[in-house]
mmCIF file of the C-alpha atoms, coordinates in Angstrom:
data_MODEL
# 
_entry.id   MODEL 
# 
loop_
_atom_site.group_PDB 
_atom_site.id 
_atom_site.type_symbol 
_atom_site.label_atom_id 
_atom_site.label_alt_id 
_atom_site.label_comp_id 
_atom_site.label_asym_id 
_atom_site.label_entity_id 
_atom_site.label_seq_id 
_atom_site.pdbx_PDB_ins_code 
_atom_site.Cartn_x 
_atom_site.Cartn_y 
_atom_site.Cartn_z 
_atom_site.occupancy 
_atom_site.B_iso_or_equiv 
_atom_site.pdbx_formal_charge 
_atom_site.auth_seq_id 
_atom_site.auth_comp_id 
_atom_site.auth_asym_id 
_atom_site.auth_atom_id 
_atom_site.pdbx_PDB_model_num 
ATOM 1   C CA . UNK A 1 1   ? -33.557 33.138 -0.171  1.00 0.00 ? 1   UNK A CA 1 
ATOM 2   C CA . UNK A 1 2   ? -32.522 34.193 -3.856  1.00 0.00 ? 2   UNK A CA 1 
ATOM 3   C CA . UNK A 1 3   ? -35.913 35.865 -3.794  1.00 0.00 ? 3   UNK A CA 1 
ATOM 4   C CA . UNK A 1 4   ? -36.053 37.856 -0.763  1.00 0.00 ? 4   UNK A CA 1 
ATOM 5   C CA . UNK A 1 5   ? -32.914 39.056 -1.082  1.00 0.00 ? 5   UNK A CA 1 
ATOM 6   C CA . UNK A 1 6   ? -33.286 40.031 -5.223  1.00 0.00 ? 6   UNK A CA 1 
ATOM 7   C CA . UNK A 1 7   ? -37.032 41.872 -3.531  1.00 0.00 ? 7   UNK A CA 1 
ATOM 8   C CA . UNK A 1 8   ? -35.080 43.717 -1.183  1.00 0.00 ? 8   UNK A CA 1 
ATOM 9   C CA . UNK A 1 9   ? -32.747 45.091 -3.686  1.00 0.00 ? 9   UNK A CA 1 
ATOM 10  C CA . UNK A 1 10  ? -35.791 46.041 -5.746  1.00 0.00 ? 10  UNK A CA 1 
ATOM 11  C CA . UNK A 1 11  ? -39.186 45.836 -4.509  1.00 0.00 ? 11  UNK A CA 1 
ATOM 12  C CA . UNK A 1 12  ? -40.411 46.878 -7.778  1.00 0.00 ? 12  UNK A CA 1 
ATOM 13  C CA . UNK A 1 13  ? -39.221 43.942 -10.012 1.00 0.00 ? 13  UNK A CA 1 
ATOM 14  C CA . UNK A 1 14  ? -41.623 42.469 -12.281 1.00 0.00 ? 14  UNK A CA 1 
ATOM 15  C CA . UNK A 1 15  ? -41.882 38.615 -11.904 1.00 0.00 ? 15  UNK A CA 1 
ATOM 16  C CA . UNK A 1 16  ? -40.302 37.796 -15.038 1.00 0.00 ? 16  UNK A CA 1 
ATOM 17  C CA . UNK A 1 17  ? -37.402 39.816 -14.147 1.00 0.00 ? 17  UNK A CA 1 
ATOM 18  C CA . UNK A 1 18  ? -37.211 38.181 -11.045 1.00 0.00 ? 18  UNK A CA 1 
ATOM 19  C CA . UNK A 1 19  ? -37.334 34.927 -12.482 1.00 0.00 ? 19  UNK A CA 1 
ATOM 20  C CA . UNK A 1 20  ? -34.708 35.414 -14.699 1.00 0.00 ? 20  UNK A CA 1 
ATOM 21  C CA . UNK A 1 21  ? -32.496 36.747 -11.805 1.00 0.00 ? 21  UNK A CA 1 
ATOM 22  C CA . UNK A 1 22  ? -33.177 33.617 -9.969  1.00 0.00 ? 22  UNK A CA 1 
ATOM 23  C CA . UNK A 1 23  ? -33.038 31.384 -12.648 1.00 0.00 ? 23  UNK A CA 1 
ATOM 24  C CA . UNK A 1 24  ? -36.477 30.012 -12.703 1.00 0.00 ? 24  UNK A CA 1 
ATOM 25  C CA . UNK A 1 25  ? -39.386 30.408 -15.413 1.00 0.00 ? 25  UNK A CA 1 
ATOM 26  C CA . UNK A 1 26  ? -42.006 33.295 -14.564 1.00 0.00 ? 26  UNK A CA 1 
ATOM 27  C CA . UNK A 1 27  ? -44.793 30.552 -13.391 1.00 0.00 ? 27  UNK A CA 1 
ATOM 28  C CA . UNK A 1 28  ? -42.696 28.755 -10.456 1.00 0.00 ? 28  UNK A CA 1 
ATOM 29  C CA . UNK A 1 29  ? -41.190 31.844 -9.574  1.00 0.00 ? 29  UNK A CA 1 
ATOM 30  C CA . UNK A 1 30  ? -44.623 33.361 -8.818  1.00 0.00 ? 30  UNK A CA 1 
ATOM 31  C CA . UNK A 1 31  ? -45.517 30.560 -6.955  1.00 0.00 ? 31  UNK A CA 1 
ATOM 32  C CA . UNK A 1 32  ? -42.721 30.835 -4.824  1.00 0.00 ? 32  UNK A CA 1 
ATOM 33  C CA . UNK A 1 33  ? -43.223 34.791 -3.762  1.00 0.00 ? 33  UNK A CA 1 
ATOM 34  C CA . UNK A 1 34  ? -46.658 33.754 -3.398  1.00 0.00 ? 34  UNK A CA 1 
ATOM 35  C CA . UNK A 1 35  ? -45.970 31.342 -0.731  1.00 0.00 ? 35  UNK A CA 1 
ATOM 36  C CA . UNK A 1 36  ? -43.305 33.390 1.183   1.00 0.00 ? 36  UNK A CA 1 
ATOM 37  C CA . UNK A 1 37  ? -46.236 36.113 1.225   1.00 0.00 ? 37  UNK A CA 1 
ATOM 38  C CA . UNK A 1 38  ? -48.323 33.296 2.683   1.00 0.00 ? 38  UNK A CA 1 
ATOM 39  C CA . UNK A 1 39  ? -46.224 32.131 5.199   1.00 0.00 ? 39  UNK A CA 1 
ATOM 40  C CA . UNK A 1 40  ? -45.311 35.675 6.342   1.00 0.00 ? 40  UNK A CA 1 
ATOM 41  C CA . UNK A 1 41  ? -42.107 35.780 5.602   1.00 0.00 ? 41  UNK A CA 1 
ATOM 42  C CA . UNK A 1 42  ? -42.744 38.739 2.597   1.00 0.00 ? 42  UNK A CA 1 
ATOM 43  C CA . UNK A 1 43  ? -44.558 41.261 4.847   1.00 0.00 ? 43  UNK A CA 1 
ATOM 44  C CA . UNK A 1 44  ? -45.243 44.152 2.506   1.00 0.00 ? 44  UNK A CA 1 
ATOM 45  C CA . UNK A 1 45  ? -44.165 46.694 -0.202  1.00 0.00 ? 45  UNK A CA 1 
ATOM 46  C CA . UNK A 1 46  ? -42.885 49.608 0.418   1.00 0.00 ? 46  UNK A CA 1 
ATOM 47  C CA . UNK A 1 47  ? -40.884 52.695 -0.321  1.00 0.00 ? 47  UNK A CA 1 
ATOM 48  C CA . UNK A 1 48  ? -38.027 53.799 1.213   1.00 0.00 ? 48  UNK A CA 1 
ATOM 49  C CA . UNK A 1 49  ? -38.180 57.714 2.255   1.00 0.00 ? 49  UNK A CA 1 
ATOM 50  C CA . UNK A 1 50  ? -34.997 59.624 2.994   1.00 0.00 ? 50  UNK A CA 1 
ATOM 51  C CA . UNK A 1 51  ? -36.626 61.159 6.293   1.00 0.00 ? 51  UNK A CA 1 
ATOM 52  C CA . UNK A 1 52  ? -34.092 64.478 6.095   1.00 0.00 ? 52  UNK A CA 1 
ATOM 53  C CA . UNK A 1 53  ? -35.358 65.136 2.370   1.00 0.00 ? 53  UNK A CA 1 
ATOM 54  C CA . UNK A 1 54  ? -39.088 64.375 3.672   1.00 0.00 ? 54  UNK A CA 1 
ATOM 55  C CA . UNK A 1 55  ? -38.770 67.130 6.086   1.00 0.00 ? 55  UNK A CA 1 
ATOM 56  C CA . UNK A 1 56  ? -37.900 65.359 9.471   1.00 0.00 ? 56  UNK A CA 1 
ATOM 57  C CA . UNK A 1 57  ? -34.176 65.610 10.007  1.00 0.00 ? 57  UNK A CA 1 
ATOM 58  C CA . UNK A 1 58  ? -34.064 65.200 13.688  1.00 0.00 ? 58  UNK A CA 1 
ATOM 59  C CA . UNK A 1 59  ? -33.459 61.375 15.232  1.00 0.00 ? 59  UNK A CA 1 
ATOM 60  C CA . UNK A 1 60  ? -33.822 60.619 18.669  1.00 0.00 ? 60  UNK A CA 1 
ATOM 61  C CA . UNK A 1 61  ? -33.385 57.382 20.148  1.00 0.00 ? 61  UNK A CA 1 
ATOM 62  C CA . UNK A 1 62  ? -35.863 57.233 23.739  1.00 0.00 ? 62  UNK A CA 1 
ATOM 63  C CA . UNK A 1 63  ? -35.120 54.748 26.511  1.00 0.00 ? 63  UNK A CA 1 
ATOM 64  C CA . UNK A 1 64  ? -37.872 54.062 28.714  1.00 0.00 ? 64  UNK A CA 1 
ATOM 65  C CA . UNK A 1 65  ? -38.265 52.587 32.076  1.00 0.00 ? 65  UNK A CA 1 
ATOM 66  C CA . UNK A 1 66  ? -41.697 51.215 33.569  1.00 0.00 ? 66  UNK A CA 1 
ATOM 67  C CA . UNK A 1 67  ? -42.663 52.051 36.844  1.00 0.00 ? 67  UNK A CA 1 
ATOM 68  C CA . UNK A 1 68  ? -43.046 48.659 36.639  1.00 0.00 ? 68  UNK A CA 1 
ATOM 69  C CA . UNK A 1 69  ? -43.272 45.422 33.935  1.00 0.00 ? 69  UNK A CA 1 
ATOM 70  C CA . UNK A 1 70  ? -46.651 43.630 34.822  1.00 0.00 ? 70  UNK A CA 1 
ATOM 71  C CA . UNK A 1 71  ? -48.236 42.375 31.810  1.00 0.00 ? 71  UNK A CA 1 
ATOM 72  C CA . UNK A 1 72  ? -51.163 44.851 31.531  1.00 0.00 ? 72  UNK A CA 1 
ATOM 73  C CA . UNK A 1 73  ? -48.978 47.374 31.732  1.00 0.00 ? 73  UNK A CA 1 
ATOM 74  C CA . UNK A 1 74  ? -46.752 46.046 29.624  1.00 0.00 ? 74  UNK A CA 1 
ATOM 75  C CA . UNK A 1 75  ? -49.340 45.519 27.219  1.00 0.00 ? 75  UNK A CA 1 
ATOM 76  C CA . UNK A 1 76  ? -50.771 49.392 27.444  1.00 0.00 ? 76  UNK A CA 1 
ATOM 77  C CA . UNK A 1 77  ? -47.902 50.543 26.996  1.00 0.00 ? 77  UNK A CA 1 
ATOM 78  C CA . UNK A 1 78  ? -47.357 49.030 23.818  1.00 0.00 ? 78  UNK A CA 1 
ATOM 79  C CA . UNK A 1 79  ? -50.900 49.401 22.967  1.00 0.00 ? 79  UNK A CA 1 
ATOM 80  C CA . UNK A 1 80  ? -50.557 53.284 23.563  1.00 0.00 ? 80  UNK A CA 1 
ATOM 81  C CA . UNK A 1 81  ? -47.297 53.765 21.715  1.00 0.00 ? 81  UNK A CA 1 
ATOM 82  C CA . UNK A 1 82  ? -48.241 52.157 18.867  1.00 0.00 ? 82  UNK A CA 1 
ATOM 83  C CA . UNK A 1 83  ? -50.530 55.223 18.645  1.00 0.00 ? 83  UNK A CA 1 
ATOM 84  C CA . UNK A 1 84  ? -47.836 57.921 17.969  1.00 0.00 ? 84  UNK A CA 1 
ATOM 85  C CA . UNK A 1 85  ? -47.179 58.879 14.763  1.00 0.00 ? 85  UNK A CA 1 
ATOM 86  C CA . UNK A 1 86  ? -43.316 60.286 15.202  1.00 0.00 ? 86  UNK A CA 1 
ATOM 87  C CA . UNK A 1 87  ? -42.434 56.919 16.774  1.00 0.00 ? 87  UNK A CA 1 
ATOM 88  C CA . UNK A 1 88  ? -40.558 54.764 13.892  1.00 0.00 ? 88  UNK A CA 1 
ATOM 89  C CA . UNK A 1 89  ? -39.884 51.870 16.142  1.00 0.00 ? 89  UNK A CA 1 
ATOM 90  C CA . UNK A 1 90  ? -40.410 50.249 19.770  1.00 0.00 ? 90  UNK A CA 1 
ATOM 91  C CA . UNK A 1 91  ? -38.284 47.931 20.542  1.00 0.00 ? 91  UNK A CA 1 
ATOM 92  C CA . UNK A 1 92  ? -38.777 45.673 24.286  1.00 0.00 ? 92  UNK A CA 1 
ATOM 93  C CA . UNK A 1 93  ? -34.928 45.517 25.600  1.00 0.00 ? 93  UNK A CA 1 
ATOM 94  C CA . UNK A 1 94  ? -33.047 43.742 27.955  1.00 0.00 ? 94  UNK A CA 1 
ATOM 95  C CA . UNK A 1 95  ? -30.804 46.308 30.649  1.00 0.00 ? 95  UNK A CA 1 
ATOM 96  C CA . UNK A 1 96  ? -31.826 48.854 32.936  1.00 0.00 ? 96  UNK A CA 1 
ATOM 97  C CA . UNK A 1 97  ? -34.517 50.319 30.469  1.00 0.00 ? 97  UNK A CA 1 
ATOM 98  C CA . UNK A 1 98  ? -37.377 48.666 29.302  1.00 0.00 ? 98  UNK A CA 1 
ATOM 99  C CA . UNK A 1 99  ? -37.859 50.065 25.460  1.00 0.00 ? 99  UNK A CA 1 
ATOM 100 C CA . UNK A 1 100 ? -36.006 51.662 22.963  1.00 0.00 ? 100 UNK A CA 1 
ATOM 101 C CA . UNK A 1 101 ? -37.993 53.799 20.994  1.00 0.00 ? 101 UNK A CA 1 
ATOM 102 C CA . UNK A 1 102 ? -36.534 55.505 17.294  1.00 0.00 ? 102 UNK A CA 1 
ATOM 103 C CA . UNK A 1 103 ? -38.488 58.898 16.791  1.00 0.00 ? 103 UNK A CA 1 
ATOM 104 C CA . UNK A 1 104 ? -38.809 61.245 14.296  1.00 0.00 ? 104 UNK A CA 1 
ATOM 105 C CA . UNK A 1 105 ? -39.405 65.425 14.214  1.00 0.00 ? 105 UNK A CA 1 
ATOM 106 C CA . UNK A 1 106 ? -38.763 68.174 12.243  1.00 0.00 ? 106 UNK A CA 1 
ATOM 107 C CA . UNK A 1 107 ? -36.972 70.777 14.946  1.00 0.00 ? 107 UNK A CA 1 
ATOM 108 C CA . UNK A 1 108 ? -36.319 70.237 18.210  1.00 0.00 ? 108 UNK A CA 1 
ATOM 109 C CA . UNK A 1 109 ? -39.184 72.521 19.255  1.00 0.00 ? 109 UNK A CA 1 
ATOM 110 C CA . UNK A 1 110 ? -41.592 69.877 17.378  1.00 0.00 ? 110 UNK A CA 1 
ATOM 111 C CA . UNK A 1 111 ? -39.699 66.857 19.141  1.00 0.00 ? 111 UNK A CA 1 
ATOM 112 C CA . UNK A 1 112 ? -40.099 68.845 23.095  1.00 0.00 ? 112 UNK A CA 1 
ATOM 113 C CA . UNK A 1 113 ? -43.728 69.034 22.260  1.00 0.00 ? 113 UNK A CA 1 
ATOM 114 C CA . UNK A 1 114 ? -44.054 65.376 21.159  1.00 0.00 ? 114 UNK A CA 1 
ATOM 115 C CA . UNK A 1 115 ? -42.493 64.962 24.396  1.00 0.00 ? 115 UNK A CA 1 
ATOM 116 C CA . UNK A 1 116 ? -44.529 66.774 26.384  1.00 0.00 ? 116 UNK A CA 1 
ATOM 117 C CA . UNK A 1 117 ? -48.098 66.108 25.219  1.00 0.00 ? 117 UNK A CA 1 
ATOM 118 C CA . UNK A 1 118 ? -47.782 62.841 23.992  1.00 0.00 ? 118 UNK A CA 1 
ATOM 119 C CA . UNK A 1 119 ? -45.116 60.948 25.105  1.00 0.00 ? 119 UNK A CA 1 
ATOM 120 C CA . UNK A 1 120 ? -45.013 62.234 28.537  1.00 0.00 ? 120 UNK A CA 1 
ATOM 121 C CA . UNK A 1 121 ? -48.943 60.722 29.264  1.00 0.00 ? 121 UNK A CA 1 
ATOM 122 C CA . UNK A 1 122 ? -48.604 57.368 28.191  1.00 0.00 ? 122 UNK A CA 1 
ATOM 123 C CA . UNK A 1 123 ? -49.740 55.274 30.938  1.00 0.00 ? 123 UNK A CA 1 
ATOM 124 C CA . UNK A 1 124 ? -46.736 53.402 33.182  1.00 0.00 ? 124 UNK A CA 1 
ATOM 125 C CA . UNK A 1 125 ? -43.660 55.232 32.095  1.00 0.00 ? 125 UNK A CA 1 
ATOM 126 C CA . UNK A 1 126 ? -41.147 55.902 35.226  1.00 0.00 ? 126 UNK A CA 1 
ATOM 127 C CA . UNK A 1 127 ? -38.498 57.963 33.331  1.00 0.00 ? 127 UNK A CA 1 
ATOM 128 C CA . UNK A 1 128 ? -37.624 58.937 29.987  1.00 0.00 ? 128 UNK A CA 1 
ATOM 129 C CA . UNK A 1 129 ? -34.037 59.296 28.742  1.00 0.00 ? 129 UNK A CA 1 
ATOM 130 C CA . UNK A 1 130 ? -33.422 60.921 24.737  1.00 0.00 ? 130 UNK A CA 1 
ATOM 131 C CA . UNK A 1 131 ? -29.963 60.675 23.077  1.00 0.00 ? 131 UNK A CA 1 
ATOM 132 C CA . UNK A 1 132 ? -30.207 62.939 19.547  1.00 0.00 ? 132 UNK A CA 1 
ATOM 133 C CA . UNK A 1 133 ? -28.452 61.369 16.674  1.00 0.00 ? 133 UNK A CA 1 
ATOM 134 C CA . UNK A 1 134 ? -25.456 63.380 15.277  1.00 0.00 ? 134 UNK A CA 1 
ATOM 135 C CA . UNK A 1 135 ? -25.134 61.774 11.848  1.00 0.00 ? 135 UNK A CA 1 
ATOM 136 C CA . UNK A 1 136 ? -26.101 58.223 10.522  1.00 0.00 ? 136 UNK A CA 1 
ATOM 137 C CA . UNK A 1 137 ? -23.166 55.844 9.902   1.00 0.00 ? 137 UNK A CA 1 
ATOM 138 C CA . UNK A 1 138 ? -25.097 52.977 8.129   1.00 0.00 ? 138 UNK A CA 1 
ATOM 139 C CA . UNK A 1 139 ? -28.653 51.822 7.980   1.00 0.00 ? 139 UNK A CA 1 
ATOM 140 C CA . UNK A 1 140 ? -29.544 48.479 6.106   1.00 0.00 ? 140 UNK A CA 1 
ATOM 141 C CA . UNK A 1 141 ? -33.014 47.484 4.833   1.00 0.00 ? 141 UNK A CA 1 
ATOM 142 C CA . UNK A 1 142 ? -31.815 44.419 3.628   1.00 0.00 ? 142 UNK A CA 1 
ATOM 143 C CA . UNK A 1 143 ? -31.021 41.484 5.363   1.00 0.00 ? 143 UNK A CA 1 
ATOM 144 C CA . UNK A 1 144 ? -28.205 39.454 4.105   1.00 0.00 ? 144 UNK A CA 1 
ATOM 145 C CA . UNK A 1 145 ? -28.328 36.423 2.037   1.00 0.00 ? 145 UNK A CA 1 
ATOM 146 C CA . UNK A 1 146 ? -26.706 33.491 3.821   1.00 0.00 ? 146 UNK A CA 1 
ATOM 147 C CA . UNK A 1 147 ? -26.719 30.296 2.364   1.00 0.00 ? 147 UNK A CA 1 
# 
């Protein structure tokens, strides 16, 4: 856990300064991140881009009912939105929508016309409901280090 969470502060640390964060000499301590990468629980690398300096200062957050939740559509859907670039994240919820989607655009011209010639023809969607975000209060990458 002393791993992850010293990673998450700094994806960039070498191994021997990781080690001597954690306490443990370079060799073991290798070991170690190599196994969480094994087992999945160390996905990836990555940098973190502040979207508003990167040129895409609008959020919206998408709610999306099915016209209905068999499993092939279920599964196209997915399959399909995976496909779109200004989607951040899907996420399958429980309520009166099906997903939550996080997307991304530059104006909100560029968001109406992800809207309407991408969103708008994935296959199974019954309605379509966007709340714009104001201002972001928090966002955390990391996940906290319990014991």
């Amino acid at each position: 856990k002393k791993i992850i969470f010293f990673l998450q502060q700094d994806g960039k640390l070498t191994n021997f300064e990781l080690a001597e964060k954690i306490g443990l000499s370079p060799s073991p301590c290798l070991r170690r991140v190599k196994t969480l990468e094994q087992k999945g629980l160390i996905t990836g690398y990555t940098a973190i881009i502040d979207e508003i300096a990167y040129g895409y200062p609008v959020t919206a957050f998408v709610s999306l009912r099915l016209e209905n939740q068999t499993d092939q559509i279920l599964k196209s859907f997915e399959k399909e939105i995976t496909s779109l670039d200004a989607v951040m994240d899907c996420w399958l919820v429980t309520g009166n929508r099906d997903y939550l989607l996080r997307v991304v655009a530059t104006d909100l011209k560029d968001y109406e016309i992800f809207m309407r010639e991408e969103l708008t023809k994935v296959t199974g969607i019954a309605s379509i409901e966007t709340n714009f975000a104001l201002g972001r209060i928090k966002t955390e990458n990391n996940l906290p280090l319990n014991s």
